[in-house]
Short mmCIF file of C-alpha atoms in Angstrom, two decimals:
data_model
loop_
_atom_site.label_atom_id
_atom_site.label_comp_id
_atom_site.label_asym_id
_atom_site.label_seq_id
_atom_site.Cartn_x
_atom_site.Cartn_y
_atom_site.Cartn_z
CA MET A 1 0.00 0.00 0.00
CA SER A 2 1.38 3.37 -0.95
CA ARG A 3 1.36 6.25 1.36
CA ARG A 4 -0.04 9.60 0.35
CA THR A 5 1.95 12.71 0.59
CA PRO A 6 0.68 15.46 2.90
CA GLU A 7 -0.45 17.48 -0.15
CA GLU A 8 -2.67 14.60 -1.36
CA ALA A 9 -4.16 13.68 1.99
CA GLY A 10 -7.52 15.10 3.07
CA PHE A 11 -8.84 16.51 -0.21
CA VAL A 12 -12.11 14.54 -0.04
CA LEU A 13 -13.50 16.25 3.07
CA PRO A 14 -13.22 19.82 1.72
CA LEU A 15 -14.64 18.64 -1.61
CA ALA A 16 -17.61 17.01 0.16
CA LEU A 17 -18.22 20.13 2.26
CA ALA A 18 -18.15 22.32 -0.82
CA GLY A 19 -20.71 20.04 -2.51
CA VAL A 20 -22.97 20.09 0.52
CA LEU A 21 -22.78 23.89 0.74
CA LEU A 22 -23.58 24.19 -2.95
CA LEU A 23 -26.65 21.95 -2.59
CA TRP A 24 -27.77 23.81 0.52
CA LEU A 25 -27.48 27.23 -1.16
CA SER A 26 -29.32 26.06 -4.25
CA SER A 27 -32.18 24.63 -2.18
CA LEU A 28 -32.38 27.88 -0.21
CA SER A 29 -32.52 29.81 -3.46
CA LEU A 30 -35.35 27.62 -4.78
CA GLN A 31 -37.27 27.96 -1.53
CA ALA A 32 -36.91 31.76 -1.65
CA ALA A 33 -38.17 31.80 -5.24
CA VAL A 34 -41.22 29.71 -4.31
CA LEU A 35 -42.05 31.94 -1.33
CA HIS A 36 -41.69 35.05 -3.48
CA GLY A 37 -44.03 33.54 -6.10
CA ARG A 38 -46.62 32.73 -3.45
CA ARG A 39 -46.42 36.25 -2.08
CA LEU A 40 -46.95 37.75 -5.55
CA ALA A 41 -49.91 35.43 -6.17
CA HIS A 42 -51.43 36.45 -2.82
CA LEU A 43 -51.02 40.15 -3.61
CA GLU A 44 -52.58 39.69 -7.04
CA ARG A 45 -55.52 37.76 -5.56
CA GLN A 46 -55.97 40.48 -2.93
CA GLY A 47 -55.99 43.18 -5.61
CA VAL A 48 -58.63 41.30 -7.60
CA GLN A 49 -60.79 40.96 -4.49
CA GLN A 50 -60.46 44.68 -3.73
CA ARG A 51 -61.40 45.68 -7.28
CA ASP A 52 -64.37 43.31 -7.11
CA GLN A 53 -65.51 44.79 -3.80
CA LEU A 54 -65.29 48.32 -5.21
CA ALA A 55 -67.16 47.30 -8.38
CA SER A 56 -69.92 45.69 -6.30
CA ALA A 57 -70.28 48.86 -4.24
CA ALA A 58 -70.44 50.95 -7.43
CA GLN A 59 -73.26 48.74 -8.66
CA LEU A 60 -75.10 49.26 -5.36
CA TRP A 61 -74.75 53.03 -5.75
CA ALA A 62 -75.99 52.81 -9.35
CA ASP A 63 -79.05 50.89 -8.15
CA TRP A 64 -79.63 53.43 -5.38
CA PHE A 65 -79.41 56.33 -7.87
CA SER A 66 -82.09 54.60 -9.97
CA GLY A 67 -84.44 54.29 -6.98
CA PRO A 68 -84.55 56.32 -3.78
CA GLY A 69 -81.48 58.40 -4.68
CA GLN A 70 -82.84 59.93 -7.87
CA CYS A 71 -82.87 63.35 -6.23
CA GLN A 72 -79.14 63.14 -5.45
CA ARG A 73 -78.26 61.82 -8.92
CA ALA A 74 -78.33 65.31 -10.46
CA VAL A 75 -76.49 67.01 -7.57
CA ALA A 76 -72.78 66.87 -6.62
CA LEU A 77 -71.92 65.12 -3.35
CA THR A 78 -70.94 68.38 -1.65
CA GLN A 79 -74.49 69.72 -2.12
CA TRP A 80 -76.47 66.66 -1.07
CA ALA A 81 -77.32 68.02 2.38
CA GLU A 82 -79.05 71.09 0.90
CA ALA A 83 -80.65 69.43 -2.12
CA CYS A 84 -82.63 66.47 -0.83
CA THR A 85 -83.86 64.91 2.35
CA THR A 86 -83.55 61.32 1.17
CA ASP A 87 -81.72 59.08 3.62
CA LEU A 88 -78.33 58.02 2.37
CA PRO A 89 -77.76 54.31 1.94
CA ALA A 90 -75.73 52.43 4.54
CA PHE A 91 -73.14 50.89 2.22
CA ASP A 92 -70.31 51.74 4.64
CA ASP A 93 -70.89 48.49 6.54
CA GLN A 94 -69.18 46.76 3.60
CA GLY A 95 -66.04 48.82 4.19
CA VAL A 96 -66.52 51.05 1.12
CA GLN A 97 -66.76 54.81 1.45
CA LEU A 98 -68.13 57.27 -1.08
CA GLN A 99 -65.42 59.83 -1.81
CA ALA A 100 -67.02 61.84 -4.60
CA TRP A 101 -70.03 62.02 -6.91
CA SER A 102 -69.96 64.30 -9.94
CA PRO A 103 -73.14 64.27 -12.02
CA SER A 104 -73.10 64.61 -15.78
CA ASP A 105 -75.61 64.20 -18.59
CA GLY A 106 -77.37 60.88 -18.04
CA GLY A 107 -75.03 59.68 -15.31
CA GLY A 108 -71.94 60.75 -13.46
CA THR A 109 -68.60 59.80 -11.96
CA LEU A 110 -68.41 57.93 -8.67
CA ALA A 111 -65.22 57.70 -6.57
CA LEU A 112 -65.06 54.96 -3.92
CA ARG A 113 -62.46 53.98 -1.33
CA LEU A 114 -61.97 50.84 0.77
CA SER A 115 -61.76 51.68 4.48
CA GLU A 116 -59.22 49.01 5.45
CA SER A 117 -56.71 49.03 2.60
CA GLY A 118 -57.26 52.51 1.20
CA ALA A 119 -57.68 51.15 -2.33
CA GLN A 120 -59.58 53.55 -4.53
CA ALA A 121 -61.42 53.38 -7.84
CA ARG A 122 -63.50 55.66 -10.01
CA PHE A 123 -66.55 54.52 -11.94
CA ALA A 124 -68.65 56.06 -14.65
CA LEU A 125 -72.39 55.58 -14.23
CA GLY A 126 -74.63 56.07 -17.17
CA PRO A 127 -77.19 54.47 -19.45
CA PHE A 128 -74.60 51.81 -20.32
CA GLY A 129 -74.36 50.73 -16.68
CA VAL A 130 -71.28 50.88 -14.47
CA ARG A 131 -67.80 51.09 -15.97
CA GLU A 132 -64.48 51.42 -14.13
CA LEU A 133 -62.32 54.38 -15.12
CA ASP A 134 -58.51 54.62 -15.24
#
């Protein structure tokens, strides 16, 4: 049996450690990529839910303007207190607040805001129905 020289001895352990570290770093990198992808998917899903909630509230306002809120339909939000005595709808329990209403010919522009997240959207109301702006 031949003896190894001191330069040849012990090269397997550092090589094995380097391999293990390389595998460990690559698995950490993959795990980070998966977590980042999940986070992006969650944020996208949350954004879709918020837009849906705002669109639903805009439809409720459009229905209200067609019924008991016909008096307010032709008046800007800032003048509602002086214009009509109709009770305002209680849509705030859904977490959506009316920010602005600007009437125009046959409809108007509605600005809504989510209470929790602060997400905002503007909608055009008219004979065509409700359409999101921007």
